[in-house]
Amino acid sequence: MKWIASLPMYGFAPAALGAFWSAVSQRLHASGVTDIPNALSTPDTPYLNHWLRNDLLVSQTCGYPLATELKHRVAMLGTFRYRAQGCEGIRCSSQLVVHPRNAAKGLGDFRGMTVAFNSTDSQSGYNSLRAMVAPLAVQGRFFGQSIATGSHLASMQAVLEGRADIAAVDAVTLAGLGAQPDRAIKALVIIGQTAHYPGLPVICANTVPPDVRQAILDAIVAVVQDPAMAPVCAALLMTGFEPIALSDYAICLAMRDQATALGVTEL
């Protein structure tokens, strides 16, 4: 089978991401895996159909759709460790960002205000924040209005432009974009963070044979640990890679259920 591969979730350093995959694919070729793509694919959104392709050798998804739509329909490989504020080992969080004029406010001060989010199936931008505000909600609502933006960057821009008052942004996305000197989002202020959850899962199709799955794991770990790849991994904020089980993402469902129990089903 001719495989495809993608790592679509963190796009802040595309050249480094391409170099990372090139190194992984070379190791896979050397280990005897055939029909390895030399370059990463850029899937169309929404990503669900892409993640369910039978020819998907490797991709990166989000914890919430993994725990809901993708559960048992794909195979788990592992997750990266990242160097970013709000990350601890393989655990990540969402950073609550606001305009500088609201820097002195706490989350409770945003009752009745406008929240921006990337998509309703996002663990970082939606589900984790919903769980966080649920205990503060009145009659199932905390925010007065919510705006779907389509991406974390668009959510941050909405906050900067005053169209929204607050957003929850994946910690790695925020660190990666914030490191770019020409990004206006550097002006945003972090006023808190959500509870931790496992980092973005790296997956493959169920059709990928077990020995190939192991080869992928070995190749990724080897590249992350290769001193020659240190500059590439630093640009991607990667510090390691570890196997992880689907059951570790049950926390995403627990967050959803916690909010539902308090009468909050949406932001």
PDB file of C-alpha atoms in Angstrom:
ATOM      1  CA  MET A   1       0.000   0.000   0.000  1.00  0.00           C
ATOM      2  CA  LYS A   2       1.179   3.510  -0.806  1.00  0.00           C
ATOM      3  CA  TRP A   3       0.953   5.360   2.489  1.00  0.00           C
ATOM      4  CA  ILE A   4       0.293   9.016   3.273  1.00  0.00           C
ATOM      5  CA  ALA A   5       1.428  10.954   6.337  1.00  0.00           C
ATOM      6  CA  SER A   6       0.527  14.252   7.951  1.00  0.00           C
ATOM      7  CA  LEU A   7       1.290  16.233  11.093  1.00  0.00           C
ATOM      8  CA  PRO A   8      -1.281  19.000  10.654  1.00  0.00           C
ATOM      9  CA  MET A   9      -1.918  20.343  14.115  1.00  0.00           C
ATOM     10  CA  TYR A  10       1.085  22.586  14.797  1.00  0.00           C
ATOM     11  CA  GLY A  11       1.947  24.617  11.724  1.00  0.00           C
ATOM     12  CA  PHE A  12       4.089  27.363  13.230  1.00  0.00           C
ATOM     13  CA  ALA A  13       7.391  25.999  11.838  1.00  0.00           C
ATOM     14  CA  PRO A  14       6.612  24.335   8.479  1.00  0.00           C
ATOM     15  CA  ALA A  15      10.228  24.052   7.285  1.00  0.00           C
ATOM     16  CA  ALA A  16      11.282  22.331  10.501  1.00  0.00           C
ATOM     17  CA  LEU A  17       8.266  20.029  10.328  1.00  0.00           C
ATOM     18  CA  GLY A  18       9.242  18.980   6.816  1.00  0.00           C
ATOM     19  CA  ALA A  19      12.815  18.319   7.917  1.00  0.00           C
ATOM     20  CA  PHE A  20      11.542  16.280  10.866  1.00  0.00           C
ATOM     21  CA  TRP A  21       9.427  14.049   8.640  1.00  0.00           C
ATOM     22  CA  SER A  22      12.251  13.660   6.150  1.00  0.00           C
ATOM     23  CA  ALA A  23      14.445  12.266   8.924  1.00  0.00           C
ATOM     24  CA  VAL A  24      11.665   9.936  10.130  1.00  0.00           C
ATOM     25  CA  SER A  25      10.926   8.673   6.617  1.00  0.00           C
ATOM     26  CA  GLN A  26      14.625   7.967   5.990  1.00  0.00           C
ATOM     27  CA  ARG A  27      14.773   5.834   9.126  1.00  0.00           C
ATOM     28  CA  LEU A  28      11.621   4.001   8.092  1.00  0.00           C
ATOM     29  CA  HIS A  29      13.098   3.267   4.672  1.00  0.00           C
ATOM     30  CA  ALA A  30      16.271   2.010   6.349  1.00  0.00           C
ATOM     31  CA  SER A  31      14.240  -0.306   8.585  1.00  0.00           C
ATOM     32  CA  GLY A  32      12.611  -1.928   5.557  1.00  0.00           C
ATOM     33  CA  VAL A  33       9.239  -0.177   5.539  1.00  0.00           C
ATOM     34  CA  THR A  34       8.159   0.395   1.944  1.00  0.00           C
ATOM     35  CA  ASP A  35       6.034   3.004   0.159  1.00  0.00           C
ATOM     36  CA  ILE A  36       6.857   5.718   2.681  1.00  0.00           C
ATOM     37  CA  PRO A  37       5.856   9.239   1.559  1.00  0.00           C
ATOM     38  CA  ASN A  38       8.820  11.573   1.254  1.00  0.00           C
ATOM     39  CA  ALA A  39       6.724  14.607   2.173  1.00  0.00           C
ATOM     40  CA  LEU A  40       3.839  15.273   4.524  1.00  0.00           C
ATOM     41  CA  SER A  41       0.328  15.717   3.155  1.00  0.00           C
ATOM     42  CA  THR A  42      -1.733  18.792   3.947  1.00  0.00           C
ATOM     43  CA  PRO A  43      -5.254  17.503   4.607  1.00  0.00           C
ATOM     44  CA  ASP A  44      -8.348  19.516   3.864  1.00  0.00           C
ATOM     45  CA  THR A  45     -10.474  20.493   6.837  1.00  0.00           C
ATOM     46  CA  PRO A  46     -12.465  19.107   8.524  1.00  0.00           C
ATOM     47  CA  TYR A  47      -9.859  16.485   9.278  1.00  0.00           C
ATOM     48  CA  LEU A  48     -12.094  13.566  10.292  1.00  0.00           C
ATOM     49  CA  ASN A  49     -12.200  11.882   6.886  1.00  0.00           C
ATOM     50  CA  HIS A  50      -8.444  12.248   6.580  1.00  0.00           C
ATOM     51  CA  TRP A  51      -7.815  10.635   9.964  1.00  0.00           C
ATOM     52  CA  LEU A  52     -10.031   7.688   8.993  1.00  0.00           C
ATOM     53  CA  ARG A  53      -8.207   6.900   5.742  1.00  0.00           C
ATOM     54  CA  ASN A  54      -7.020   3.300   5.410  1.00  0.00           C
ATOM     55  CA  ASP A  55      -3.715   4.474   3.920  1.00  0.00           C
ATOM     56  CA  LEU A  56      -2.826   6.799   6.816  1.00  0.00           C
ATOM     57  CA  LEU A  57       0.638   5.835   8.027  1.00  0.00           C
ATOM     58  CA  VAL A  58       0.902   8.567  10.650  1.00  0.00           C
ATOM     59  CA  SER A  59      -0.946  11.726  11.637  1.00  0.00           C
ATOM     60  CA  GLN A  60      -1.621  13.934  14.627  1.00  0.00           C
ATOM     61  CA  THR A  61      -5.133  14.472  15.912  1.00  0.00           C
ATOM     62  CA  CYS A  62      -6.798  16.098  18.923  1.00  0.00           C
ATOM     63  CA  GLY A  63      -7.637  14.312  22.155  1.00  0.00           C
ATOM     64  CA  TYR A  64     -11.359  15.073  22.118  1.00  0.00           C
ATOM     65  CA  PRO A  65     -12.154  13.653  18.646  1.00  0.00           C
ATOM     66  CA  LEU A  66      -9.883  10.720  19.463  1.00  0.00           C
ATOM     67  CA  ALA A  67     -12.006   9.955  22.518  1.00  0.00           C
ATOM     68  CA  THR A  68     -15.275  10.399  20.616  1.00  0.00           C
ATOM     69  CA  GLU A  69     -15.355  10.051  16.809  1.00  0.00           C
ATOM     70  CA  LEU A  70     -12.060   8.197  16.306  1.00  0.00           C
ATOM     71  CA  LYS A  71     -12.233   5.811  19.257  1.00  0.00           C
ATOM     72  CA  HIS A  72     -11.249   2.267  18.158  1.00  0.00           C
ATOM     73  CA  ARG A  73     -11.295   3.398  14.513  1.00  0.00           C
ATOM     74  CA  VAL A  74      -7.600   4.329  14.462  1.00  0.00           C
ATOM     75  CA  ALA A  75      -4.495   2.990  16.201  1.00  0.00           C
ATOM     76  CA  MET A  76      -2.551   4.937  18.844  1.00  0.00           C
ATOM     77  CA  LEU A  77       1.178   5.486  18.464  1.00  0.00           C
ATOM     78  CA  GLY A  78       2.078   8.014  21.138  1.00  0.00           C
ATOM     79  CA  THR A  79       2.435  11.701  21.903  1.00  0.00           C
ATOM     80  CA  PHE A  80       5.248  14.229  21.936  1.00  0.00           C
ATOM     81  CA  ARG A  81       6.620  16.066  24.911  1.00  0.00           C
ATOM     82  CA  TYR A  82       6.821  19.802  24.282  1.00  0.00           C
ATOM     83  CA  ARG A  83       8.669  22.723  25.813  1.00  0.00           C
ATOM     84  CA  ALA A  84       5.993  25.336  26.432  1.00  0.00           C
ATOM     85  CA  GLN A  85       4.348  27.135  29.319  1.00  0.00           C
ATOM     86  CA  GLY A  86       1.505  24.915  30.469  1.00  0.00           C
ATOM     87  CA  CYS A  87       3.119  21.614  29.425  1.00  0.00           C
ATOM     88  CA  GLU A  88       4.326  19.006  31.934  1.00  0.00           C
ATOM     89  CA  GLY A  89       5.849  15.891  30.401  1.00  0.00           C
ATOM     90  CA  ILE A  90       3.337  14.534  27.904  1.00  0.00           C
ATOM     91  CA  ARG A  91       0.545  16.585  29.466  1.00  0.00           C
ATOM     92  CA  CYS A  92      -0.631  19.833  27.934  1.00  0.00           C
ATOM     93  CA  SER A  93      -3.083  22.573  28.889  1.00  0.00           C
ATOM     94  CA  SER A  94      -4.868  25.521  27.346  1.00  0.00           C
ATOM     95  CA  GLN A  95      -3.774  29.050  28.154  1.00  0.00           C
ATOM     96  CA  LEU A  96      -6.465  31.663  28.765  1.00  0.00           C
ATOM     97  CA  VAL A  97      -5.525  34.714  26.723  1.00  0.00           C
ATOM     98  CA  VAL A  98      -7.019  38.199  26.902  1.00  0.00           C
ATOM     99  CA  HIS A  99      -6.367  41.699  25.612  1.00  0.00           C
ATOM    100  CA  PRO A 100      -3.873  43.671  27.744  1.00  0.00           C
ATOM    101  CA  ARG A 101      -6.663  45.946  28.952  1.00  0.00           C
ATOM    102  CA  ASN A 102      -8.172  42.913  30.729  1.00  0.00           C
ATOM    103  CA  ALA A 103      -4.905  41.684  32.225  1.00  0.00           C
ATOM    104  CA  ALA A 104      -6.028  42.300  35.811  1.00  0.00           C
ATOM    105  CA  LYS A 105      -9.203  40.254  35.461  1.00  0.00           C
ATOM    106  CA  GLY A 106      -9.744  36.680  36.627  1.00  0.00           C
ATOM    107  CA  LEU A 107     -11.846  34.130  34.777  1.00  0.00           C
ATOM    108  CA  GLY A 108     -14.911  34.918  36.863  1.00  0.00           C
ATOM    109  CA  ASP A 109     -14.823  38.506  35.630  1.00  0.00           C
ATOM    110  CA  PHE A 110     -15.621  37.319  32.099  1.00  0.00           C
ATOM    111  CA  ARG A 111     -19.168  36.258  32.967  1.00  0.00           C
ATOM    112  CA  GLY A 112     -21.527  37.468  30.253  1.00  0.00           C
ATOM    113  CA  MET A 113     -18.644  38.432  27.950  1.00  0.00           C
ATOM    114  CA  THR A 114     -17.635  36.988  24.567  1.00  0.00           C
ATOM    115  CA  VAL A 115     -15.415  33.933  24.111  1.00  0.00           C
ATOM    116  CA  ALA A 116     -13.697  32.927  20.876  1.00  0.00           C
ATOM    117  CA  PHE A 117     -13.000  29.262  20.138  1.00  0.00           C
ATOM    118  CA  ASN A 118     -11.531  27.367  17.228  1.00  0.00           C
ATOM    119  CA  SER A 119     -14.082  24.520  16.931  1.00  0.00           C
ATOM    120  CA  THR A 120     -16.560  22.618  19.083  1.00  0.00           C
ATOM    121  CA  ASP A 121     -14.575  19.372  18.734  1.00  0.00           C
ATOM    122  CA  SER A 122     -11.367  20.922  20.093  1.00  0.00           C
ATOM    123  CA  GLN A 123     -10.060  19.695  23.422  1.00  0.00           C
ATOM    124  CA  SER A 124      -7.836  22.732  23.881  1.00  0.00           C
ATOM    125  CA  GLY A 125     -10.065  25.494  22.567  1.00  0.00           C
ATOM    126  CA  TYR A 126     -13.486  24.256  23.661  1.00  0.00           C
ATOM    127  CA  ASN A 127     -13.870  21.137  25.804  1.00  0.00           C
ATOM    128  CA  SER A 128     -11.287  22.012  28.472  1.00  0.00           C
ATOM    129  CA  LEU A 129     -12.582  25.575  28.782  1.00  0.00           C
ATOM    130  CA  ARG A 130     -16.195  24.391  28.982  1.00  0.00           C
ATOM    131  CA  ALA A 131     -15.244  22.192  31.937  1.00  0.00           C
ATOM    132  CA  MET A 132     -13.435  25.089  33.579  1.00  0.00           C
ATOM    133  CA  VAL A 133     -16.316  27.570  33.388  1.00  0.00           C
ATOM    134  CA  ALA A 134     -19.076  25.049  34.169  1.00  0.00           C
ATOM    135  CA  PRO A 135     -18.852  25.531  37.972  1.00  0.00           C
ATOM    136  CA  LEU A 136     -19.213  29.288  37.396  1.00  0.00           C
ATOM    137  CA  ALA A 137     -22.207  29.024  35.083  1.00  0.00           C
ATOM    138  CA  VAL A 138     -25.746  30.151  35.903  1.00  0.00           C
ATOM    139  CA  GLN A 139     -28.596  28.231  34.282  1.00  0.00           C
ATOM    140  CA  GLY A 140     -26.160  26.496  31.973  1.00  0.00           C
ATOM    141  CA  ARG A 141     -24.404  29.637  30.716  1.00  0.00           C
ATOM    142  CA  PHE A 142     -21.289  31.542  31.664  1.00  0.00           C
ATOM    143  CA  PHE A 143     -20.321  33.519  28.575  1.00  0.00           C
ATOM    144  CA  GLY A 144     -22.794  35.876  26.975  1.00  0.00           C
ATOM    145  CA  GLN A 145     -21.727  35.062  23.436  1.00  0.00           C
ATOM    146  CA  SER A 146     -19.365  32.667  21.692  1.00  0.00           C
ATOM    147  CA  ILE A 147     -17.631  33.050  18.326  1.00  0.00           C
ATOM    148  CA  ALA A 148     -16.399  30.091  16.264  1.00  0.00           C
ATOM    149  CA  THR A 149     -13.230  31.185  14.472  1.00  0.00           C
ATOM    150  CA  GLY A 150     -11.850  28.021  12.848  1.00  0.00           C
ATOM    151  CA  SER A 151      -8.354  28.193  14.360  1.00  0.00           C
ATOM    152  CA  HIS A 152      -6.457  29.178  17.481  1.00  0.00           C
ATOM    153  CA  LEU A 153      -4.714  31.970  15.583  1.00  0.00           C
ATOM    154  CA  ALA A 154      -8.063  33.378  14.457  1.00  0.00           C
ATOM    155  CA  SER A 155      -9.341  33.208  18.045  1.00  0.00           C
ATOM    156  CA  MET A 156      -6.336  35.162  19.250  1.00  0.00           C
ATOM    157  CA  GLN A 157      -6.824  37.737  16.513  1.00  0.00           C
ATOM    158  CA  ALA A 158     -10.466  38.104  17.548  1.00  0.00           C
ATOM    159  CA  VAL A 159      -9.342  38.879  21.107  1.00  0.00           C
ATOM    160  CA  LEU A 160      -6.736  41.367  19.901  1.00  0.00           C
ATOM    161  CA  GLU A 161      -9.277  43.120  17.686  1.00  0.00           C
ATOM    162  CA  GLY A 162     -11.895  43.326  20.424  1.00  0.00           C
ATOM    163  CA  ARG A 163     -14.407  41.014  18.753  1.00  0.00           C
ATOM    164  CA  ALA A 164     -13.954  38.586  21.653  1.00  0.00           C
ATOM    165  CA  ASP A 165     -12.808  39.036  25.237  1.00  0.00           C
ATOM    166  CA  ILE A 166     -11.100  35.716  25.963  1.00  0.00           C
ATOM    167  CA  ALA A 167      -9.974  32.486  24.312  1.00  0.00           C
ATOM    168  CA  ALA A 168      -8.423  29.197  25.410  1.00  0.00           C
ATOM    169  CA  VAL A 169      -5.399  28.405  23.257  1.00  0.00           C
ATOM    170  CA  ASP A 170      -3.344  25.232  23.059  1.00  0.00           C
ATOM    171  CA  ALA A 171      -0.153  25.868  25.025  1.00  0.00           C
ATOM    172  CA  VAL A 172       2.137  24.613  22.254  1.00  0.00           C
ATOM    173  CA  THR A 173       0.382  26.670  19.598  1.00  0.00           C
ATOM    174  CA  LEU A 174       0.659  29.770  21.759  1.00  0.00           C
ATOM    175  CA  ALA A 175       4.356  29.206  22.463  1.00  0.00           C
ATOM    176  CA  GLY A 176       5.170  28.430  18.841  1.00  0.00           C
ATOM    177  CA  LEU A 177       3.325  31.391  17.369  1.00  0.00           C
ATOM    178  CA  GLY A 178       4.409  33.706  20.153  1.00  0.00           C
ATOM    179  CA  ALA A 179       8.065  32.961  19.394  1.00  0.00           C
ATOM    180  CA  GLN A 180       7.707  34.561  15.976  1.00  0.00           C
ATOM    181  CA  PRO A 181       8.754  38.211  16.276  1.00  0.00           C
ATOM    182  CA  ASP A 182       6.293  39.522  13.684  1.00  0.00           C
ATOM    183  CA  ARG A 183       3.226  38.108  15.420  1.00  0.00           C
ATOM    184  CA  ALA A 184       0.949  40.722  17.009  1.00  0.00           C
ATOM    185  CA  ILE A 185      -0.432  38.031  19.314  1.00  0.00           C
ATOM    186  CA  LYS A 186       2.665  38.516  21.472  1.00  0.00           C
ATOM    187  CA  ALA A 187       0.678  41.369  23.015  1.00  0.00           C
ATOM    188  CA  LEU A 188      -1.912  38.992  24.483  1.00  0.00           C
ATOM    189  CA  VAL A 189      -1.846  38.331  28.224  1.00  0.00           C
ATOM    190  CA  ILE A 190      -2.247  34.924  29.876  1.00  0.00           C
ATOM    191  CA  ILE A 191      -4.528  35.077  32.927  1.00  0.00           C
ATOM    192  CA  GLY A 192      -4.755  31.360  33.691  1.00  0.00           C
ATOM    193  CA  GLN A 193      -4.819  27.864  32.269  1.00  0.00           C
ATOM    194  CA  THR A 194      -7.140  24.880  32.105  1.00  0.00           C
ATOM    195  CA  ALA A 195      -6.587  21.527  33.761  1.00  0.00           C
ATOM    196  CA  HIS A 196      -3.978  19.305  32.106  1.00  0.00           C
ATOM    197  CA  TYR A 197      -4.768  16.614  29.578  1.00  0.00           C
ATOM    198  CA  PRO A 198      -2.563  14.369  27.408  1.00  0.00           C
ATOM    199  CA  GLY A 199      -0.867  16.040  24.463  1.00  0.00           C
ATOM    200  CA  LEU A 200      -2.023  15.626  20.883  1.00  0.00           C
ATOM    201  CA  PRO A 201      -2.176  11.930  19.971  1.00  0.00           C
ATOM    202  CA  VAL A 202      -0.112  10.622  17.083  1.00  0.00           C
ATOM    203  CA  ILE A 203      -2.144   7.958  15.281  1.00  0.00           C
ATOM    204  CA  CYS A 204      -2.157   5.633  12.289  1.00  0.00           C
ATOM    205  CA  ALA A 205      -4.783   3.622  10.438  1.00  0.00           C
ATOM    206  CA  ASN A 206      -5.821   0.281  11.895  1.00  0.00           C
ATOM    207  CA  THR A 207      -4.545  -1.213   8.631  1.00  0.00           C
ATOM    208  CA  VAL A 208      -0.929  -0.398   9.527  1.00  0.00           C
ATOM    209  CA  PRO A 209       0.698  -3.712  10.586  1.00  0.00           C
ATOM    210  CA  PRO A 210       1.981  -3.970  14.182  1.00  0.00           C
ATOM    211  CA  ASP A 211       5.614  -4.281  13.070  1.00  0.00           C
ATOM    212  CA  VAL A 212       5.297  -1.087  11.023  1.00  0.00           C
ATOM    213  CA  ARG A 213       3.709   0.703  13.971  1.00  0.00           C
ATOM    214  CA  GLN A 214       6.710  -0.263  16.067  1.00  0.00           C
ATOM    215  CA  ALA A 215       9.045   0.930  13.331  1.00  0.00           C
ATOM    216  CA  ILE A 216       7.271   4.315  13.328  1.00  0.00           C
ATOM    217  CA  LEU A 217       7.650   4.596  17.090  1.00  0.00           C
ATOM    218  CA  ASP A 218      11.321   3.678  16.918  1.00  0.00           C
ATOM    219  CA  ALA A 219      11.973   6.130  14.080  1.00  0.00           C
ATOM    220  CA  ILE A 220      10.264   9.057  15.813  1.00  0.00           C
ATOM    221  CA  VAL A 221      12.053   8.399  19.112  1.00  0.00           C
ATOM    222  CA  ALA A 222      15.388   8.095  17.325  1.00  0.00           C
ATOM    223  CA  VAL A 223      14.909  11.381  15.478  1.00  0.00           C
ATOM    224  CA  VAL A 224      13.870  13.265  18.623  1.00  0.00           C
ATOM    225  CA  GLN A 225      16.918  11.916  20.445  1.00  0.00           C
ATOM    226  CA  ASP A 226      19.369  12.519  17.577  1.00  0.00           C
ATOM    227  CA  PRO A 227      21.739  15.397  18.513  1.00  0.00           C
ATOM    228  CA  ALA A 228      21.960  16.356  14.833  1.00  0.00           C
ATOM    229  CA  MET A 229      18.189  16.991  14.845  1.00  0.00           C
ATOM    230  CA  ALA A 230      18.269  19.180  17.950  1.00  0.00           C
ATOM    231  CA  PRO A 231      17.797  22.484  16.059  1.00  0.00           C
ATOM    232  CA  VAL A 232      14.812  21.057  14.160  1.00  0.00           C
ATOM    233  CA  CYS A 233      13.202  19.678  17.307  1.00  0.00           C
ATOM    234  CA  ALA A 234      13.851  22.943  19.140  1.00  0.00           C
ATOM    235  CA  ALA A 235      12.025  24.869  16.402  1.00  0.00           C
ATOM    236  CA  LEU A 236       9.097  22.462  16.829  1.00  0.00           C
ATOM    237  CA  LEU A 237       9.334  22.693  20.671  1.00  0.00           C
ATOM    238  CA  MET A 238       9.689  18.883  20.801  1.00  0.00           C
ATOM    239  CA  THR A 239      11.621  17.374  23.713  1.00  0.00           C
ATOM    240  CA  GLY A 240      10.576  13.721  23.506  1.00  0.00           C
ATOM    241  CA  PHE A 241       8.051  11.145  22.370  1.00  0.00           C
ATOM    242  CA  GLU A 242       6.286   8.485  24.422  1.00  0.00           C
ATOM    243  CA  PRO A 243       3.780   5.701  23.747  1.00  0.00           C
ATOM    244  CA  ILE A 244       0.335   6.366  25.228  1.00  0.00           C
ATOM    245  CA  ALA A 245      -2.935   4.457  25.393  1.00  0.00           C
ATOM    246  CA  LEU A 246      -6.367   5.463  24.176  1.00  0.00           C
ATOM    247  CA  SER A 247      -7.602   5.111  27.756  1.00  0.00           C
ATOM    248  CA  ASP A 248      -5.375   8.015  28.803  1.00  0.00           C
ATOM    249  CA  TYR A 249      -7.678  10.320  26.843  1.00  0.00           C
ATOM    250  CA  ALA A 250     -10.704   9.376  28.958  1.00  0.00           C
ATOM    251  CA  ILE A 251     -10.037  12.648  30.783  1.00  0.00           C
ATOM    252  CA  CYS A 252     -11.437  14.456  27.742  1.00  0.00           C
ATOM    253  CA  LEU A 253     -14.753  12.647  28.203  1.00  0.00           C
ATOM    254  CA  ALA A 254     -14.619  13.279  31.940  1.00  0.00           C
ATOM    255  CA  MET A 255     -14.309  17.021  31.282  1.00  0.00           C
ATOM    256  CA  ARG A 256     -17.287  16.918  28.947  1.00  0.00           C
ATOM    257  CA  ASP A 257     -19.350  14.930  31.452  1.00  0.00           C
ATOM    258  CA  GLN A 258     -18.346  17.225  34.313  1.00  0.00           C
ATOM    259  CA  ALA A 259     -19.707  20.205  32.411  1.00  0.00           C
ATOM    260  CA  THR A 260     -22.849  18.351  31.347  1.00  0.00           C
ATOM    261  CA  ALA A 261     -23.563  17.359  34.943  1.00  0.00           C
ATOM    262  CA  LEU A 262     -23.542  21.053  35.811  1.00  0.00           C
ATOM    263  CA  GLY A 263     -25.943  21.836  32.968  1.00  0.00           C
ATOM    264  CA  VAL A 264     -23.319  23.278  30.598  1.00  0.00           C
ATOM    265  CA  THR A 265     -23.327  21.668  27.169  1.00  0.00           C
ATOM    266  CA  GLU A 266     -21.825  24.528  25.168  1.00  0.00           C
ATOM    267  CA  LEU A 267     -19.682  27.625  25.647  1.00  0.00           C
TER     268      LEU A 267
END
